[in-house]
Coordinates of C-alpha atoms in Angstrom, one line a residue:
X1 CA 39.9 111.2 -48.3
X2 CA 39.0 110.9 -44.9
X3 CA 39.4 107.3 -45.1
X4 CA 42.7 107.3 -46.4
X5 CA 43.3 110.0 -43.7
X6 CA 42.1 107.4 -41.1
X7 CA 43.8 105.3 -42.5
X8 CA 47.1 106.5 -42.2
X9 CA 46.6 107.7 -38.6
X10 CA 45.6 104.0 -38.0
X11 CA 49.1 103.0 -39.4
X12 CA 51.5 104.9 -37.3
X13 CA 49.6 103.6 -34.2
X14 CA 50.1 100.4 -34.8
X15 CA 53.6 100.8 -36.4
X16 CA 54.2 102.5 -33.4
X17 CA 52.7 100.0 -30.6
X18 CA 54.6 97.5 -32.8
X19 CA 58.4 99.1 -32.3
X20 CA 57.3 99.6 -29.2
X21 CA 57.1 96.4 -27.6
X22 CA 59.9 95.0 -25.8
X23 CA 62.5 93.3 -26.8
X24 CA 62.9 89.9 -25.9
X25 CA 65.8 89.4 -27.8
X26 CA 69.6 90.4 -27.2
X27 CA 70.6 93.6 -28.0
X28 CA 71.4 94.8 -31.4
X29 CA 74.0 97.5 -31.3
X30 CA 72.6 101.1 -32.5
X31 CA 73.8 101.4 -35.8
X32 CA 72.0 98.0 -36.5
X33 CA 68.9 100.1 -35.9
X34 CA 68.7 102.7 -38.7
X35 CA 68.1 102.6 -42.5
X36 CA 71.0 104.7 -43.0
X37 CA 71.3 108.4 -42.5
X38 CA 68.6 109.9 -44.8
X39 CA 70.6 113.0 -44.5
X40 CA 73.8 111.3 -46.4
X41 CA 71.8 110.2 -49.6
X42 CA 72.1 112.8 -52.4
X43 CA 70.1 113.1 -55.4
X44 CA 68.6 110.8 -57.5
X45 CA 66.5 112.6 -60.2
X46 CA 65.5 111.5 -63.7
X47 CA 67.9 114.0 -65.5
X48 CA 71.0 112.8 -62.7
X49 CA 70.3 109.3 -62.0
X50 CA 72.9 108.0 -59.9
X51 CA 73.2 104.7 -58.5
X52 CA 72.8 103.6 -54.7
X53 CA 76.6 102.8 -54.8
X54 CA 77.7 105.8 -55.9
X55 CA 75.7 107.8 -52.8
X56 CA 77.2 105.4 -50.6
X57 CA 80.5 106.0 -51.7
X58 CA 79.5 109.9 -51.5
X59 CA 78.7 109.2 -48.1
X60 CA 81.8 107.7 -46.8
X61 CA 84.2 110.5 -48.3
X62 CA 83.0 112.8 -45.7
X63 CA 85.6 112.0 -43.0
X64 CA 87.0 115.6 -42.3
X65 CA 84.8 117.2 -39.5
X66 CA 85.2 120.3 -37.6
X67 CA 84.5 119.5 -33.9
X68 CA 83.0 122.3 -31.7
X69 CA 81.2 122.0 -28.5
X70 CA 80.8 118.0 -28.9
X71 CA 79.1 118.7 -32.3
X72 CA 80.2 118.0 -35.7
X73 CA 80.3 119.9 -39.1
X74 CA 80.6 118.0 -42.1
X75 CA 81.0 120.0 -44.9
X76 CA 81.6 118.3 -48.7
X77 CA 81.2 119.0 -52.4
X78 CA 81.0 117.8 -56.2
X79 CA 82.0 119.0 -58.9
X80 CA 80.4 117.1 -62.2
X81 CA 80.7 117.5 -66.1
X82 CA 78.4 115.9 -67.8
X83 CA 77.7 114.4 -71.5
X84 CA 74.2 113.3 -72.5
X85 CA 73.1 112.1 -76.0
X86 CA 69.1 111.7 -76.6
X87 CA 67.4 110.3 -79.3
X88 CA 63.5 111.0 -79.4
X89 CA 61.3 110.0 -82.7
X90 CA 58.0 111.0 -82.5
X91 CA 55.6 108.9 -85.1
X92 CA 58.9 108.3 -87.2
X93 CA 59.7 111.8 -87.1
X94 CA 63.0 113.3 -84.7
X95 CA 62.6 115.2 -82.4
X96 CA 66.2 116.8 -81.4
X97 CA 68.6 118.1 -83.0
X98 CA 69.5 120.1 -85.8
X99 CA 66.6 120.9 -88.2
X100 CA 64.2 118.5 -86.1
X101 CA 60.9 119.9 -84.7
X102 CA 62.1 121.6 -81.7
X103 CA 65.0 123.5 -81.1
X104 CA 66.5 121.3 -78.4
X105 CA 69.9 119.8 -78.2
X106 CA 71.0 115.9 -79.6
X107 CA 74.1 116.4 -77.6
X108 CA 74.2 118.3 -74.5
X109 CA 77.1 119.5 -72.1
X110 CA 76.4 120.2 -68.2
X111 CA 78.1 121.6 -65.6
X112 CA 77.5 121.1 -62.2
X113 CA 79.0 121.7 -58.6
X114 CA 77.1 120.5 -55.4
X115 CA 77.5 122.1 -51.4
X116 CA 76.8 119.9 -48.7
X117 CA 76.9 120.7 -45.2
X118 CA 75.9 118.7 -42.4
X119 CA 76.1 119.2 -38.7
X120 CA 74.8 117.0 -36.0
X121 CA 74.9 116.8 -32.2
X122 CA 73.8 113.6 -30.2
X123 CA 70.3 114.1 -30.5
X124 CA 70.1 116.7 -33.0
X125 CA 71.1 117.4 -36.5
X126 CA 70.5 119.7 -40.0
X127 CA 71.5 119.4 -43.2
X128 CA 71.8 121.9 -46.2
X129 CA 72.5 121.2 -50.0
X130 CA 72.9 124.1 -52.8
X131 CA 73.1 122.3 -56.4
X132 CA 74.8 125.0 -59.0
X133 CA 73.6 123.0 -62.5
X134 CA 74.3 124.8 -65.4
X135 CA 74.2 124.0 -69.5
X136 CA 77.9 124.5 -71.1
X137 CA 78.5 126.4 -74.3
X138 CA 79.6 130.0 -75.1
X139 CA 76.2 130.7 -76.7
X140 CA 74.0 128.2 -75.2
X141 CA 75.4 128.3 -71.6
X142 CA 73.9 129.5 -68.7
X143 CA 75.1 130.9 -65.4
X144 CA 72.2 131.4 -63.0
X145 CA 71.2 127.7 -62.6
X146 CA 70.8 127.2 -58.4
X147 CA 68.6 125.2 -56.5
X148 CA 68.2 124.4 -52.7
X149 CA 67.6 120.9 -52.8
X150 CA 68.1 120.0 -49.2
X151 CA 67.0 122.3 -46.2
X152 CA 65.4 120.3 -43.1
X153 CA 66.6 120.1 -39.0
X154 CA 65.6 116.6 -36.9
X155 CA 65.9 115.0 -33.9
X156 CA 65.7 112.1 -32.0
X157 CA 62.9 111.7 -29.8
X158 CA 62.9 108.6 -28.6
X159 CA 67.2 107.2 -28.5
X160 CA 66.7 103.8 -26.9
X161 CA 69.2 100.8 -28.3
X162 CA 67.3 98.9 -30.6
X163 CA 63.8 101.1 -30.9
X164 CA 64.3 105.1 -31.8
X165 CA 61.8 107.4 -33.2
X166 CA 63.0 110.4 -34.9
X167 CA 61.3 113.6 -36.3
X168 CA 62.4 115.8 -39.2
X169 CA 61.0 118.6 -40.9
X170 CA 62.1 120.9 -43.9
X171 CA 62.8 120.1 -47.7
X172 CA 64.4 117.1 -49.5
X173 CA 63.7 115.1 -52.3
X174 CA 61.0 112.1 -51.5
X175 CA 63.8 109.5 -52.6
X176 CA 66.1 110.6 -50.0
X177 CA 63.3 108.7 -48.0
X178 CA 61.3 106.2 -49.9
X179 CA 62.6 103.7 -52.7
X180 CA 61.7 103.4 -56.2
X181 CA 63.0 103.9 -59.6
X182 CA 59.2 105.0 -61.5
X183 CA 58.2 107.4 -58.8
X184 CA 58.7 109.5 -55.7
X185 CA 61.5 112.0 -58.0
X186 CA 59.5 115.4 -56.6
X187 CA 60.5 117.5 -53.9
X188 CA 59.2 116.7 -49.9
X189 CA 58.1 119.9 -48.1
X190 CA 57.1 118.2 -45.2
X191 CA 57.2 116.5 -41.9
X192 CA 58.2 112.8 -41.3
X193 CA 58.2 110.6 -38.7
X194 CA 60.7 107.7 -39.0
X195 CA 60.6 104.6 -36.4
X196 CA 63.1 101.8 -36.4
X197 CA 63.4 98.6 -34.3
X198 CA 65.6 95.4 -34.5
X199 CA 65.5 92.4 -33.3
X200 CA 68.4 90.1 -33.2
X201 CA 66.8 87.3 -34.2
X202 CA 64.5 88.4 -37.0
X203 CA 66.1 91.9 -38.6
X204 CA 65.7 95.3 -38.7
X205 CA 62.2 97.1 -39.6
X206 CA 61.2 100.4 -40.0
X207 CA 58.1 102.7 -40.3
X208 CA 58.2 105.9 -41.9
X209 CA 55.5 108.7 -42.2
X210 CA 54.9 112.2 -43.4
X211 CA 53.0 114.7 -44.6
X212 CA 54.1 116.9 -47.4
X213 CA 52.9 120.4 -48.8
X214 CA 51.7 120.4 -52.5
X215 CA 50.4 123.6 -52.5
X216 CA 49.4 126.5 -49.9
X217 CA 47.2 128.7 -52.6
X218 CA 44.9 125.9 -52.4
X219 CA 45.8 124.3 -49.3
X220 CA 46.6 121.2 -50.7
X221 CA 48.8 118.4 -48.9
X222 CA 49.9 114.8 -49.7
X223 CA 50.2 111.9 -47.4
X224 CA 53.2 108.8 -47.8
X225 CA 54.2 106.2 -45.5
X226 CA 56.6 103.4 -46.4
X227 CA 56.9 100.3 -43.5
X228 CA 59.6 97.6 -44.5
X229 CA 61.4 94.8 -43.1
X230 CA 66.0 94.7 -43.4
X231 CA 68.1 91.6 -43.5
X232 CA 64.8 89.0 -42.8
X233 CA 65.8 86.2 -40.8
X234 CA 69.2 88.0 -40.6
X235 CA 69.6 86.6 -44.0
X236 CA 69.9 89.5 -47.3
X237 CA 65.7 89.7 -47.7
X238 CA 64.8 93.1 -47.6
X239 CA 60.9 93.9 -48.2
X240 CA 59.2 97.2 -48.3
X241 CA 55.8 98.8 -48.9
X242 CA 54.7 102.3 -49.4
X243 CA 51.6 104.4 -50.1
X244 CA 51.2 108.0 -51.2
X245 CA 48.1 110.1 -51.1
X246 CA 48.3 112.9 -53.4
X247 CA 44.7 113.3 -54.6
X248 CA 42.5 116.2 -53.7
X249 CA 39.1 116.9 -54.9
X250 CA 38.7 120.3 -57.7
X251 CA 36.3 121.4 -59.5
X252 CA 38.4 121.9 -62.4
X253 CA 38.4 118.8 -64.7
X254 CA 42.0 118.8 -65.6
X255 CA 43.1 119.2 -62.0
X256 CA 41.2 117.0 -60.6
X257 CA 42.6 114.2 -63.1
X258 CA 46.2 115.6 -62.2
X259 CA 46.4 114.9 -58.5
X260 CA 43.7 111.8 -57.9
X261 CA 46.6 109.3 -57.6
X262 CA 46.6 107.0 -54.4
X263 CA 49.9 104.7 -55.5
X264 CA 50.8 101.9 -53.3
X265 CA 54.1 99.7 -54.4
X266 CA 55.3 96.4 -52.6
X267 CA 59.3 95.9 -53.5
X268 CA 60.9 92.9 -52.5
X269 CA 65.5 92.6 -53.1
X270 CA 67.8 89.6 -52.0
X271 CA 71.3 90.8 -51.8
X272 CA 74.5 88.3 -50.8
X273 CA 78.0 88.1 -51.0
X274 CA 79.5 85.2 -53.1
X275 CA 83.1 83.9 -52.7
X276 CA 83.0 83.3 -56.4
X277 CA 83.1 87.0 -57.2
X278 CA 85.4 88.4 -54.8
X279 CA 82.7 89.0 -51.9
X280 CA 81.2 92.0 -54.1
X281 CA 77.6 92.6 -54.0
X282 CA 74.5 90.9 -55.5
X283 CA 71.6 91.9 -55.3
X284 CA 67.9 91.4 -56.9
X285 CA 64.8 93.3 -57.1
X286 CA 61.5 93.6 -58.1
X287 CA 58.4 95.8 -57.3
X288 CA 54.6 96.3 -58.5
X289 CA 52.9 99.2 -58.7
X290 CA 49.4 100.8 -58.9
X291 CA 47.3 103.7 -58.6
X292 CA 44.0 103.0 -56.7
X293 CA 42.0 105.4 -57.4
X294 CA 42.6 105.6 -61.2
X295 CA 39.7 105.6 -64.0
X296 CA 38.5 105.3 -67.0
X297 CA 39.2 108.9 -69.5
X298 CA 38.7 109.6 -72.7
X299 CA 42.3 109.5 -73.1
X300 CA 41.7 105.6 -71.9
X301 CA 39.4 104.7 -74.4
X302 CA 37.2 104.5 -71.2
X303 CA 39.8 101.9 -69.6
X304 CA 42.0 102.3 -66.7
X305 CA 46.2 101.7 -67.0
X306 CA 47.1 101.9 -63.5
X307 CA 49.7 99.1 -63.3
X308 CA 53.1 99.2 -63.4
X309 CA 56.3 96.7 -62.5
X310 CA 60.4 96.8 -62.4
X311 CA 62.6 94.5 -61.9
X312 CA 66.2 94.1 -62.2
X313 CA 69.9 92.9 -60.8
X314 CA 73.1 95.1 -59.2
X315 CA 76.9 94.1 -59.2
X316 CA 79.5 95.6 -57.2
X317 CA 79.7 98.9 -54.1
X318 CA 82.2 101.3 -54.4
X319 CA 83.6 102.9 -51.9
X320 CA 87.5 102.8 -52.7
X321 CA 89.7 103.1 -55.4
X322 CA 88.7 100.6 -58.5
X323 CA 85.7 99.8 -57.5
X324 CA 83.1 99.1 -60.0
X325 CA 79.3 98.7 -60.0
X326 CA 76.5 97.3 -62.8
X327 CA 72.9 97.9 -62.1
X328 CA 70.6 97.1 -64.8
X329 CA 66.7 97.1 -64.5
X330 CA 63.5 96.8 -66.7
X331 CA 60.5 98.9 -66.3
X332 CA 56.6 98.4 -67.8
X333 CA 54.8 100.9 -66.5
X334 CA 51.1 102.2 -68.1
X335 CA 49.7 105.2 -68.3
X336 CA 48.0 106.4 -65.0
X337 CA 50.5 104.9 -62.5
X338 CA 52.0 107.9 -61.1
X339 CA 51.4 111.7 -61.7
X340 CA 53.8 113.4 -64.0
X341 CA 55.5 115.8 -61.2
X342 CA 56.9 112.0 -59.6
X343 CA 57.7 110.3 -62.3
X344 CA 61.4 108.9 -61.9
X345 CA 61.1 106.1 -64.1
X346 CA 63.0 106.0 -67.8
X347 CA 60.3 108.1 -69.2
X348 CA 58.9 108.9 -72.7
X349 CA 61.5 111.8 -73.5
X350 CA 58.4 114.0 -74.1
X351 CA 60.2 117.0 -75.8
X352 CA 57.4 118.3 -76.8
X353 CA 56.1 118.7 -72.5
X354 CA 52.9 117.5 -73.7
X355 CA 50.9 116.1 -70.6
X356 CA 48.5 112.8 -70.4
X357 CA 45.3 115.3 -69.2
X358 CA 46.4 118.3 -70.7
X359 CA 48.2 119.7 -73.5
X360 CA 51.4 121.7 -71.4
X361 CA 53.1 118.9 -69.2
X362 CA 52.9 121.1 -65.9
X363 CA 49.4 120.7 -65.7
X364 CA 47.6 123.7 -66.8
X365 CA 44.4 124.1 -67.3
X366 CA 44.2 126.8 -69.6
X367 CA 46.2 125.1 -72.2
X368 CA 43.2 122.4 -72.7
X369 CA 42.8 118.6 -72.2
X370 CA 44.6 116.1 -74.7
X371 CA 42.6 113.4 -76.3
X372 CA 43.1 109.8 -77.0
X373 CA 45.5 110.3 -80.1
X374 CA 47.2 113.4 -78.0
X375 CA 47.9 112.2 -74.4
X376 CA 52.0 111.7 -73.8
X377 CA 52.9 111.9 -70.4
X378 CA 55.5 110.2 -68.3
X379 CA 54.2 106.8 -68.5
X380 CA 52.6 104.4 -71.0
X381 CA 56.0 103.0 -72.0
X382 CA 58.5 99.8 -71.5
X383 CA 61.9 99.7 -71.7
X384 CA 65.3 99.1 -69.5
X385 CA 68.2 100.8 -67.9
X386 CA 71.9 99.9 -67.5
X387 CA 74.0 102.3 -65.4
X388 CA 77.9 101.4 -64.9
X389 CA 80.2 103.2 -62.0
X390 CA 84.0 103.2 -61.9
X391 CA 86.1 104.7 -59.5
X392 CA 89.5 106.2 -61.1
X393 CA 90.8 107.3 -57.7
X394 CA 89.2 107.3 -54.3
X395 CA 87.8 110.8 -55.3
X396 CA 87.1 110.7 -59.3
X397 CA 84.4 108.4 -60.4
X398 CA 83.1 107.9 -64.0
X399 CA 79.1 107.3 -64.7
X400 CA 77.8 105.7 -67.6
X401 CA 74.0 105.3 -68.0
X402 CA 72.0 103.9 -70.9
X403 CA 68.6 103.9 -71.1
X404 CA 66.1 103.1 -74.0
X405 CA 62.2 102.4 -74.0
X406 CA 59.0 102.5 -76.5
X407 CA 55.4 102.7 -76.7
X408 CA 53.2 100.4 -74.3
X409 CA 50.1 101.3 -75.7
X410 CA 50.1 102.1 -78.8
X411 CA 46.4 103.0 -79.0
X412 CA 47.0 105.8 -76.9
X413 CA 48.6 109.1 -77.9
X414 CA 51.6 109.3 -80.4
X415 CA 54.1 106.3 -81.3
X416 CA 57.6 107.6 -79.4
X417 CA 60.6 106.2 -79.2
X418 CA 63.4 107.6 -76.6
X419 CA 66.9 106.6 -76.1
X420 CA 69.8 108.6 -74.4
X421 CA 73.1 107.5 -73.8
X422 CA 74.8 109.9 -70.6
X423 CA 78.5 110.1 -69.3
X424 CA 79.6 112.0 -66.1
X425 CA 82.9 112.8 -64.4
X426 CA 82.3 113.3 -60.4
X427 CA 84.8 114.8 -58.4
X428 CA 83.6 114.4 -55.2
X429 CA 85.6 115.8 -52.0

């Protein structure tokens, strides 16, 4: 631990003597700077997966501030129904539905309604969300479904014209930060750094670095950094690296196994604008993945899975009226990538909540550890995702998201097959 710790120290020093050094090129103006307002990118959780295109659209329908004292308050909302249809067979036998093994839905209805408020001066800024998300039905609905999902104040302490150094602290989700579509889906109770510099010439790089809480009972905290390179060459490359410490020694067996997880991923994208498509966007991606500090369990058969890769392709932005966008990906990831809590990947279904080290999925202990033929999980599973976003009207949107994996290993735990099939209307104002 205290090399990692060292480690990471060693990085933001010499991330920051490196966006510290002059430029020697001609100026860049600000905006060229930034990765884009981490305050402005909205949620992006395995049960509400929505696409970068549709947060940027989000983004730009903001437009209505309230100015006061040379400040601004940005205040906007959502209001979503939602359809979801998921298919889970455990060793050939279902899992949802009527008369199946556990009393959860086939076909489920959600309603949800989002509060966003945002309100930034020159060198300072805050931003609030409040997510009201709550099952439909007479019988089966629920009322009492809130969540803060977004809490944290910043500032700029360093505002120079192509180097700035912010600081942020509070709650957010960790992809509101760092990018990837099998992990980083848990909430960031934290502080973060963030440094950006550009140089005309060669692009725009960043270095980002925090320090989250994972738990104050047993004063446990997790360390991330991310460092990346935009528009390479002032050509679409985009490249970006992260690491996230979340392992702390126990003596407990089971949580020990549940946190030692030091993940690194490298993700590489090319994104251009071809005349032969009406000037709409293309872009490629791929990443790799893997836990360091992974070994062989029991669950194992003695041998570590601590791989994992995606890759995949996106059409389209939208932003307006009849706008449309395509993203479709493929993900094989194994079974000790990422802990459960962070999993954002296409997943295993898992309605039983059974773990990978012990038998309840939130990690306790006192439920007992899960064995080669028991272990589930997040992981140990390949399979893709298409997701499809249509905008009826500059404020009405329609989602549609497939997504459908199986078993990697088959040699570990139980043979599941997951599918669901989900369809949102977003109103978003």
């Amino acid at each position: 631990m205290r090399k990692i710790h060292r480690f990471l120290i060693g990085a933001l020093l010499i991330g920051f003597s490196l966006f510290a050094q002059p430029d020697t090129e001609a100026s860049s103006p600000p905006e060229a700077v930034v990765q884009g307002d981490v305050q402005f990118n909205e949620k992006r959780d395995p049960e509400a997966d929505d696409m970068e295109a549709l947060r940027r659209w989000i983004r730009d329908k903001r437009l209505v501030t309230v100015k006061e004292i040379g400040s601004d308050l940005s205040i906007s909302g959502e209001v979503r129904t939602e359809f979801q249809d998921t298919m889970e067979v455990r060793n050939g036998v279902p899992q949802r539905g009527s008369g199946a093994v556990f009393d959860k839905p086939q076909y489920a209805w959600d309603v949800e309604v989002n509060v966003m408020i945002d309100y930034r001066t020159d060198r300072t800024w805050a931003a609030i969300k409040l997510e009201f998300d709550n099952d439909m039905g007479q019988r089966s609905g629920t009322v009492d479904g809130l969540r803060l999902e977004k809490a944290y104040l910043g500032g700029r302490i360093v505002p120079g014209d192509t180097f700035t150094f912010d600081g942020e602290i509070g709650r957010r989700y960790l992809f509101n930060v760092f990018d990837s579509k099998i992990e980083f889906s848990s909430i960031f109770d934290g502080v973060l750094f963030r440094f950006n510099k550009a140089w005309a010439a060669i692009g725009d790089y960043y270095f980002n670095l925090g320090a989250l809480l994972v738990n104050d009972k047993t004063n446990h905290y997790a360390y991330v950094t991310e460092m990346g390179g935009l528009r390479i060459g002032n050509v679409g490359l985009n490249m970006k690296y992260s690491v996230i410490d979340w392992y702390k020694p126990a003596a407990n067996e089971a949580n020990r196994l549940r946190y030692k997880y030091l993940v690194s991923q490298l993700l590489t994208s090319y994104q251009f604008y071809p005349e032969w498509i009406g000037k709409r966007l293309i872009k490629f991606y791929s990443a790799g993945l893997c836990n360091h500090l992974a070994e062989g369990v029991p669950q194992t058969h003695k041998h570590r899975q601590n791989w994992a890769w995606y890759a995949g392709m996106a059409i389209g932005l939208v932003k307006k009226q009849y706008d449309w966008a395509i993203d479709l990906n493929y993900q094989w990831c194994q079974a000790q990538v990422v802990p459960e809590f962070d999993s954002s990947g296409i997943g295993r279904g898992n309605t039983a909540g059974v773990g990978f080290y012990t038998n309840n999925l939130d990690g306790d202990p006192s439920s007992g550890l899960t064995t080669a033929k028991t272990a589930v999980g997040e992981g140990n599973y390949k399979g893709f995702e298409i997701e499809a976003l249509y905008a009826f009207t500059d404020h009405l949107t329609v989602l549609q998201n497939f997504k459908y994996s199986n078993t990697l290993n088959k040699n570990i735990g139980p043979n599941l097959r997951y599918k669901q099939y989900e369809l949102e209307f977003i109103y978003a104002f």
